[in-house]
Amino acid sequence: MVRLENISKQNGNHLLFIEASAALLKGERVGLVGPNGAGKTTLFRMITGEEEPDEGRVAVDRGVSIGYFNQDVGEMSGHSAVVEVMNGAGAVSAVAADLKELEAAMADPDRAGEMDAIIERYGDVQARFEELDGYALEARAREVLAGLSFSQEMMDGDVGKLSGGWKMRVALARILLMRPDAMLLDEPSNHLDLESLIWLEQFLRGYDGALLMTSHDREFMNRIVNKIIEIDAGSLNSYSGDYAFYAQQREQNDKQQQAQFERQQAMLAKEIKFIERFKARASHAAQVQSRVKKLDKIDRVEPPRRRQTVQFVFQPAPRSGNDVVALKGVHKRYGSKVIYDGLDFMIRRKERWCVMGVNGAGKSTLLKLVAGANEPDQGSVTIGGSVKMGYFAQHAMETLSGDRTIFQTLEHEFPQAGQGTLRTLAGCFGFSGDDVEKKCRVLSGGEKARLAMALMLFDPPNFLVLDEPTNHLDMATKDMLIAALAQYEGTMLFVSHDRHFLAALSNRVLELTADGVQVYNGGYTEYVARTGHEAPGLHG
């Protein structure tokens, strides 16, 4: 359906692709992977024709429709979410617009003379609309929006009043409703809660077109894709299988390449030693010449490329008392919506609570109450003795001063720390060399999240309150954070829609339901085993 044939592409001084080839076939569900800046979005844009390769060509079979979802959703306002979704549904929405126009023409007395032709055309367009299942379009649009956690009220309300994250879901719903022959999804899992994520997973598994997608969610990728295309130093390498198979295969390939490299280096060292030893002796001249020629002809094995990884390092935190937080008789409401009605909850040292609950159940509200960013209407929140809290939320990223560089931000927060210490801290969170001179305003979401974590963890807290800490992190950074938090000695309370993160780090689950709170001893994996569902809004 789509073929990339020997494409080369340069972005400024940066070579993205060098004579790279790959194909996307009907029925394939492909995960596109590669480090940040490798050219994933550029690849999507070349397939849709928004960009051209410098050399080679992108061939799309005749008649193949392509739907492309990316993070840049553009302007949306002036009508409801459901209309916005229907308007983007490809061919069927164009036919619906024709029908509307013809209906207006039939009601126009000035066009009475053309009525026979208009009626005949209306019949043809109506037949085409039926063929495309147009009359079921609104019901299907509502079904997709409901799957992405929209309430009826939000579906019918002005799309312009929605936040950026919800507009992103509207843009995604448009592509899903369109059901094109080939779907390109750039980070579709980014702004979704767990219920929506699992619904999208099921939807994409039932989709019979070709799918090419990126995602920083390992579990989501594993359950959908049956092939991986990796962008690696300008090449496109294909692996049959899911993400876990690819990661295992790549590690194996790296090990084999390293072993080959070491064997060849040992052989070369031996040959060079022989040449050096006997090059001055006339009796060995022929042998020396023959070995020099042999060395010239050998194809040199390169060592595997060291993939840059971030190593988070937590300094040991001071020990807290055994009772970390106690909530007693907590009431909280927003307007007429009651969030908590007499909540009692206790967190003890070394417990790692993940908070589950459908949208609007009060997950972030609970974290804000514990962190002191919000006050209860009634009741008390008491922090225990010697507790030093670190709170990470999306607003922590918004409070970074855009005019300061990364290094200036660290200096401002920790004026007593030496330059060397702060450079080491920046390095631990993936900012090396000149990166520290970047202004905060130009940082990506992932870079802002890493900087906010560096600020929180420099002087280590013994109680971490984390609201969606992995939202903007790529897979490698997320893995490093999980590895570091697994070694962390303190207490944790967190909300996340990343199932890998939930399973790896929780040892208690607090589920917020309409009937009050449910407590599960054991982590997320045990919660799934006991309840039979991966998220509170999904049963069975």
XYZ file of C-alpha atoms in Angstrom:
540
model
C 0.000 0.000 0.000
C 2.811 2.405 0.950
C 6.449 1.978 -0.088
C 9.477 4.053 0.868
C 12.093 3.461 -1.828
C 15.721 4.479 -1.126
C 14.721 7.734 0.539
C 17.277 10.254 1.772
C 16.300 13.294 3.813
C 18.291 16.034 5.498
C 16.949 18.509 8.043
C 19.387 21.454 8.246
C 22.732 19.788 9.040
C 21.003 16.700 10.392
C 20.864 13.623 8.129
C 17.635 11.792 8.967
C 17.503 9.103 6.263
C 20.195 7.688 3.975
C 18.870 5.505 1.121
C 16.323 3.952 3.502
C 13.576 1.575 2.340
C 10.503 0.054 4.022
C 6.916 -0.929 3.184
C 3.507 -0.793 4.878
C 1.220 -3.582 3.635
C -2.536 -4.124 4.018
C -3.415 -5.605 7.404
C -0.039 -4.777 8.949
C 0.013 -2.982 12.287
C 3.432 -1.397 12.520
C 5.112 0.360 15.438
C 7.587 3.048 14.367
C 10.430 3.427 16.885
C 13.610 5.460 17.183
C 15.165 8.013 19.545
C 13.761 11.554 19.782
C 14.792 13.549 16.722
C 15.373 10.412 14.611
C 12.747 11.520 12.057
C 9.510 9.697 12.997
C 7.250 12.712 12.373
C 9.172 13.579 9.170
C 8.496 10.024 7.934
C 4.744 10.477 8.533
C 4.814 13.828 6.731
C 6.566 12.285 3.716
C 3.907 9.546 3.480
C 1.102 12.144 3.561
C 2.924 14.305 0.976
C 3.411 17.261 3.366
C 7.166 16.851 2.838
C 9.222 15.402 -0.018
C 12.289 13.179 0.335
C 15.525 14.780 -0.987
C 16.185 11.572 -2.950
C 14.234 8.364 -3.589
C 10.446 8.236 -3.585
C 7.389 7.508 -1.469
C 4.854 5.450 -3.442
C 1.233 5.181 -2.267
C -1.026 2.785 -4.221
C -3.732 4.446 -6.313
C -6.989 5.059 -4.451
C -5.543 4.386 -0.970
C -7.018 6.821 1.600
C -4.705 7.934 4.406
C -5.745 9.320 7.802
C -3.033 11.097 9.803
C -3.293 11.991 13.487
C -0.575 14.130 15.026
C -0.146 16.289 18.130
C -0.791 19.537 16.244
C -4.617 19.606 16.240
C -5.143 23.133 14.870
C -8.106 25.431 15.503
C -11.438 23.939 16.570
C -14.443 26.068 17.498
C -17.912 27.118 16.440
C -19.657 23.734 16.578
C -20.062 20.666 18.757
C -17.465 17.920 19.227
C -19.726 15.402 17.450
C -20.099 17.664 14.370
C -16.327 18.301 14.333
C -15.716 14.536 14.293
C -18.306 13.918 11.547
C -16.843 16.730 9.421
C -13.504 14.972 9.310
C -14.812 11.551 8.334
C -13.375 11.621 4.807
C -15.533 10.795 1.747
C -18.783 10.397 3.696
C -18.567 13.928 5.165
C -18.041 15.397 1.656
C -21.159 13.519 0.419
C -23.120 14.783 3.470
C -22.118 18.356 2.551
C -23.349 17.761 -1.061
C -26.699 16.493 0.293
C -27.107 19.627 2.448
C -26.356 21.853 -0.539
C -28.887 20.026 -2.748
C -31.540 20.201 0.000
C -31.017 23.986 0.152
C -31.247 24.174 -3.665
C -34.580 22.274 -3.680
C -35.990 24.834 -1.225
C -34.757 27.804 -3.304
C -37.616 29.310 -5.446
C -35.056 31.026 -7.711
C -33.858 27.604 -8.885
C -37.290 26.175 -9.766
C -36.239 25.863 -13.428
C -33.402 23.445 -12.525
C -35.563 21.316 -10.222
C -35.577 18.117 -12.317
C -31.781 18.091 -12.592
C -31.406 18.907 -8.862
C -33.793 16.078 -7.851
C -31.987 13.593 -10.112
C -28.608 14.625 -8.674
C -30.065 14.406 -5.128
C -31.133 10.792 -5.790
C -27.595 9.859 -6.915
C -25.934 11.584 -3.952
C -28.414 10.051 -1.495
C -27.686 6.559 -2.875
C -23.952 7.183 -2.434
C -24.569 8.460 1.127
C -26.486 5.261 1.977
C -23.747 3.130 0.411
C -21.227 4.839 2.724
C -23.507 4.133 5.728
C -23.932 7.901 6.143
C -27.185 7.722 8.124
C -25.362 5.795 10.859
C -22.526 8.365 10.889
C -23.694 10.331 13.924
C -24.309 7.187 15.977
C -20.815 5.928 15.060
C -19.266 9.328 15.884
C -20.928 9.262 19.327
C -19.748 5.680 19.906
C -16.114 6.640 19.163
C -16.315 9.744 21.380
C -17.858 7.696 24.201
C -14.965 5.221 23.834
C -12.588 8.156 24.328
C -14.419 9.065 27.588
C -16.624 11.959 26.339
C -19.892 12.496 28.200
C -23.048 13.327 26.146
C -22.751 16.893 27.431
C -19.179 17.232 26.106
C -20.133 15.698 22.739
C -22.849 18.323 22.200
C -20.984 21.275 23.767
C -18.816 23.787 21.876
C -15.590 22.049 20.855
C -13.741 25.389 21.229
C -14.284 25.328 25.014
C -12.450 22.008 25.452
C -8.876 21.865 26.802
C -5.970 20.967 24.510
C -5.964 17.334 25.687
C -9.684 16.883 24.893
C -9.290 18.575 21.486
C -6.551 16.035 20.814
C -9.133 13.292 21.457
C -11.575 14.957 19.022
C -8.840 14.959 16.340
C -8.147 11.275 17.056
C -11.888 10.425 16.911
C -12.065 12.045 13.446
C -9.414 9.671 12.066
C -10.974 6.611 13.774
C -14.439 7.422 12.374
C -12.947 7.903 8.901
C -11.545 4.310 8.955
C -9.094 5.085 6.102
C -7.196 2.349 4.212
C -4.003 3.392 6.014
C -3.906 5.073 9.412
C -0.874 7.028 10.640
C -1.024 7.725 14.373
C 1.704 9.842 16.004
C 1.539 9.282 19.775
C -2.215 8.549 20.012
C -1.853 7.321 23.614
C -0.400 10.594 24.979
C -3.475 12.360 26.365
C -5.684 9.364 27.184
C -6.762 7.961 30.527
C -6.514 4.216 31.123
C -10.131 3.422 30.086
C -9.782 5.310 26.783
C -6.419 3.704 26.150
C -7.839 0.201 26.543
C -10.856 1.075 24.362
C -8.502 2.411 21.638
C -6.442 -0.774 21.903
C -9.542 -2.881 21.177
C -10.653 -0.555 18.358
C -7.261 -0.753 16.604
C -7.114 -4.541 16.989
C -10.420 -4.716 15.082
C -9.283 -2.293 12.345
C -8.476 -4.104 9.096
C -6.512 -1.379 7.258
C -2.779 -0.741 7.511
C -1.602 0.991 10.681
C 1.659 2.846 11.326
C 1.989 4.327 14.804
C 4.382 5.696 17.396
C 3.769 5.395 21.121
C 5.789 5.761 24.319
C 3.465 3.226 25.983
C 5.165 -0.184 25.851
C 2.066 -2.176 26.893
C -0.162 -0.417 24.336
C 2.386 -1.009 21.554
C 2.847 -4.678 22.511
C -0.864 -5.424 22.308
C -1.432 -3.841 18.894
C 1.561 -4.121 16.572
C 2.733 -7.184 14.631
C 5.805 -5.524 13.121
C 8.343 -2.871 14.179
C 10.158 -0.443 11.892
C 13.158 1.089 13.660
C 14.843 4.300 12.519
C 18.509 3.743 13.314
C 21.236 6.101 12.085
C 19.441 6.897 8.829
C 18.323 3.322 8.047
C 14.910 1.692 8.392
C 15.167 -1.782 9.944
C 12.098 -4.068 10.056
C 11.397 -6.691 12.734
C 8.438 -9.107 12.615
C 6.733 -9.254 15.998
C 5.666 -6.950 18.834
C 7.748 -4.391 20.722
C 8.990 -6.922 23.322
C 10.272 -9.209 20.533
C 11.996 -6.251 18.843
C 13.704 -5.118 22.093
C 14.954 -8.665 22.729
C 16.104 -9.117 19.109
C 17.945 -5.791 19.058
C 19.759 -6.609 22.291
C 20.768 -9.978 20.821
C 21.980 -8.327 17.587
C 24.028 -5.820 19.601
C 25.623 -8.647 21.618
C 26.484 -10.595 18.448
C 27.935 -7.482 16.797
C 29.999 -6.703 19.915
C 31.354 -10.296 19.974
C 32.190 -10.113 16.233
C 33.906 -6.753 16.756
C 35.981 -8.088 19.652
C 36.985 -11.238 17.714
C 38.051 -9.140 14.734
C 39.974 -6.690 16.938
C 41.884 -9.602 18.525
C 42.700 -11.029 15.065
C 43.811 -7.590 13.769
C 46.007 -7.034 16.837
C 47.681 -10.432 16.220
C 48.297 -9.680 12.526
C 49.634 -6.169 13.265
C 51.942 -7.612 15.934
C 53.327 -10.117 13.373
C 53.851 -7.352 10.756
C 55.598 -5.066 13.286
C 57.816 -7.875 14.486
C 58.999 -9.161 11.088
C 58.740 -6.124 8.770
C 62.527 -5.450 8.994
C 63.502 -9.058 8.143
C 64.109 -9.845 4.478
C 63.386 -13.549 5.086
C 59.769 -12.692 6.067
C 59.141 -9.964 3.449
C 56.700 -12.039 1.367
C 54.684 -13.114 4.422
C 54.560 -9.528 5.734
C 53.392 -8.179 2.344
C 50.714 -10.862 2.063
C 49.388 -10.035 5.550
C 49.378 -6.268 4.860
C 47.307 -6.917 1.690
C 44.959 -9.202 3.632
C 44.398 -6.489 6.276
C 43.625 -3.898 3.586
C 40.883 -6.126 2.154
C 39.131 -6.980 5.420
C 35.664 -5.453 5.947
C 35.895 -3.813 9.352
C 33.140 -4.691 11.848
C 31.820 -1.616 13.665
C 31.037 -1.906 17.385
C 27.290 -1.594 18.132
C 26.198 2.013 18.539
C 25.863 2.966 22.178
C 22.274 4.134 22.521
C 22.147 7.133 24.806
C 20.354 6.356 28.019
C 19.508 8.503 30.997
C 20.495 7.155 34.410
C 18.377 8.564 37.222
C 20.223 8.429 40.516
C 18.388 8.917 43.801
C 20.407 9.913 46.827
C 19.145 8.039 49.915
C 16.322 9.998 51.550
C 16.153 10.572 55.321
C 13.777 8.154 57.045
C 10.245 9.398 57.803
C 8.003 8.372 60.681
C 5.779 5.299 60.194
C 2.570 7.315 59.640
C 3.170 9.388 56.512
C -0.283 10.939 55.829
C -3.651 10.643 57.549
C -6.886 11.893 55.927
C -9.822 12.002 58.339
C -13.438 12.787 57.446
C -12.407 14.640 54.279
C -15.217 16.305 52.298
C -14.572 17.929 48.918
C -16.923 19.192 46.255
C -16.702 21.342 43.126
C -19.989 23.211 42.720
C -22.731 20.579 42.931
C -20.325 17.689 42.209
C -19.368 15.801 45.379
C -15.872 14.300 45.086
C -15.353 13.081 48.673
C -17.953 12.628 51.356
C -16.103 11.766 54.569
C -12.954 10.074 53.192
C -10.683 8.313 55.714
C -7.326 7.146 54.344
C -3.925 6.418 55.870
C -0.546 6.036 54.127
C 2.290 4.315 56.004
C 6.041 4.289 55.388
C 7.268 2.336 52.325
C 3.739 1.874 50.949
C 3.429 2.638 47.230
C -0.175 3.524 46.483
C -1.471 3.828 42.952
C -4.817 5.633 42.731
C -7.348 4.261 40.255
C -10.706 5.716 39.218
C -12.684 6.831 36.180
C -12.384 10.395 34.845
C -13.678 12.869 37.417
C -13.502 10.370 40.303
C -11.061 12.668 42.145
C -7.621 11.109 41.556
C -5.728 14.391 41.020
C -7.856 16.048 43.747
C -6.642 13.449 46.269
C -3.007 14.119 45.323
C -3.536 17.891 45.594
C -5.113 17.509 49.043
C -2.190 15.387 50.241
C 0.361 17.799 48.717
C -1.370 20.831 50.271
C -2.134 22.320 46.840
C -5.845 22.131 47.744
C -7.785 22.359 51.008
C -10.577 20.004 52.088
C -14.023 21.618 52.641
C -14.224 19.657 55.906
C -12.012 17.164 57.700
C -8.229 17.083 58.059
C -5.106 16.062 56.155
C -2.204 15.468 58.547
C 1.362 14.921 57.381
C 3.396 12.687 59.720
C 6.671 13.359 61.511
C 9.918 13.842 59.514
C 8.030 13.580 56.210
C 9.698 15.454 53.362
C 7.418 15.551 50.346
C 8.182 15.853 46.632
C 5.137 16.662 44.453
C 5.175 16.276 40.681
C 2.186 17.456 38.631
C 1.706 18.846 35.125
C 1.621 22.391 36.557
C 5.211 21.895 37.822
C 6.228 22.028 34.158
C 4.193 25.178 33.504
C 5.839 27.087 36.363
C 9.330 26.852 34.806
C 10.535 30.332 33.806
C 10.789 30.447 29.992
C 13.639 33.015 30.028
C 15.983 30.935 32.193
C 18.193 28.212 30.762
C 18.164 24.722 32.279
C 21.368 25.494 34.177
C 20.079 28.886 35.432
C 16.905 27.143 36.651
C 18.967 24.646 38.680
C 21.205 27.467 40.050
C 18.157 29.530 41.021
C 16.608 26.610 42.944
C 19.866 25.426 44.571
C 22.086 28.509 45.072
C 24.292 26.667 47.598
C 25.222 23.835 45.197
C 28.475 23.983 43.207
C 28.628 24.130 39.391
C 30.027 20.585 39.166
C 27.230 19.159 41.312
C 24.548 20.863 39.196
C 26.146 19.669 35.930
C 26.155 16.114 37.299
C 22.482 16.501 38.282
C 21.624 17.793 34.778
C 23.519 14.835 33.254
C 21.563 12.323 35.378
C 18.370 13.681 33.832
C 19.617 13.578 30.243
C 20.955 17.132 29.835
C 24.610 16.903 28.836
C 27.051 19.369 27.278
C 25.412 22.392 25.650
C 21.888 21.094 26.450
C 22.063 22.928 29.788
C 22.167 26.271 27.919
C 18.720 25.682 26.330
C 16.052 28.177 27.394
C 13.105 26.547 29.182
C 10.636 28.020 26.666
C 12.070 25.879 23.811
C 12.034 22.597 25.753
C 9.809 19.733 24.621
C 7.224 18.253 27.013
C 9.609 15.392 27.840
C 12.516 17.750 28.574
C 10.325 19.904 30.840
C 9.162 16.794 32.709
C 12.779 15.667 33.228
C 13.815 19.130 34.482
C 10.848 19.279 36.891
C 11.884 15.855 38.243
C 15.504 16.966 38.651
C 14.294 19.939 40.736
C 12.124 17.665 42.862
C 14.691 14.929 43.443
C 17.957 16.842 43.960
C 17.445 17.076 47.704
C 15.657 13.745 48.023
C 12.177 13.601 49.527
C 11.090 10.518 51.475
C 7.501 10.782 50.184
C 6.788 11.152 46.462
C 3.398 12.347 45.196
C 3.336 11.899 41.411
C 0.488 12.871 39.071
C 1.048 11.243 35.643
C 4.862 11.463 35.852
C 5.419 9.570 32.580
C 3.057 11.612 30.370
C 5.742 13.199 28.183
C 8.598 10.734 28.646
C 9.908 8.505 25.869
C 10.223 4.770 26.452
C 13.937 4.753 27.346
C 13.551 7.591 29.898
C 10.453 5.942 31.344
C 12.350 2.648 31.794
C 15.152 4.495 33.595
C 12.662 6.248 35.890
C 10.969 2.921 36.719
C 14.353 1.292 37.451
C 15.313 4.188 39.754
C 11.952 4.287 41.562
C 12.112 0.508 42.083
C 15.279 1.174 44.178
C 13.702 4.148 45.989
C 13.408 3.576 49.738
C 10.640 6.092 50.481
C 6.831 6.136 50.255
C 4.824 6.822 47.090
C 1.333 7.968 46.101
C 0.759 8.220 42.360
C -1.641 8.355 39.422
C -0.570 6.942 36.054
C -2.230 5.543 32.930
C 0.901 3.594 32.040
C 0.282 -0.066 32.907
C 4.003 -0.939 32.841
C 4.649 1.826 35.413
C 1.643 0.779 37.557
C 2.617 -2.907 37.588
C 6.312 -2.262 38.282
C 5.939 0.166 41.191
C 2.688 -0.222 43.159
C 2.231 -2.410 46.230
C -1.221 -1.009 47.192
C -4.214 0.125 45.118
C -6.772 2.731 46.148
C -9.802 2.615 43.828
C -12.157 5.590 43.887
C -15.715 4.495 43.067
C -19.171 6.098 43.186
C -19.807 4.044 46.355
C -16.680 5.207 48.179
C -13.140 3.883 48.214
C -11.927 0.321 47.734
C -8.525 -0.703 49.075
C -6.497 -3.585 47.619
C -3.405 -4.979 49.325
C -0.980 -5.936 46.611
C -0.100 -3.905 43.532
C -1.718 -3.267 40.162
C -1.028 -6.795 38.845
C -2.914 -8.319 41.804
C -5.696 -5.732 41.351
C -6.194 -6.858 37.723
C -6.175 -10.529 38.770
C -8.725 -9.929 41.547
C -11.128 -7.600 39.735
C -10.872 -9.110 36.229
C -10.396 -5.665 34.629
C -7.459 -3.357 33.943
C -9.255 -0.123 34.800
C -12.238 0.745 37.017
C -14.457 1.813 34.087
C -14.129 -1.591 32.389
C -15.796 -4.604 33.878
C -15.447 -8.266 33.062
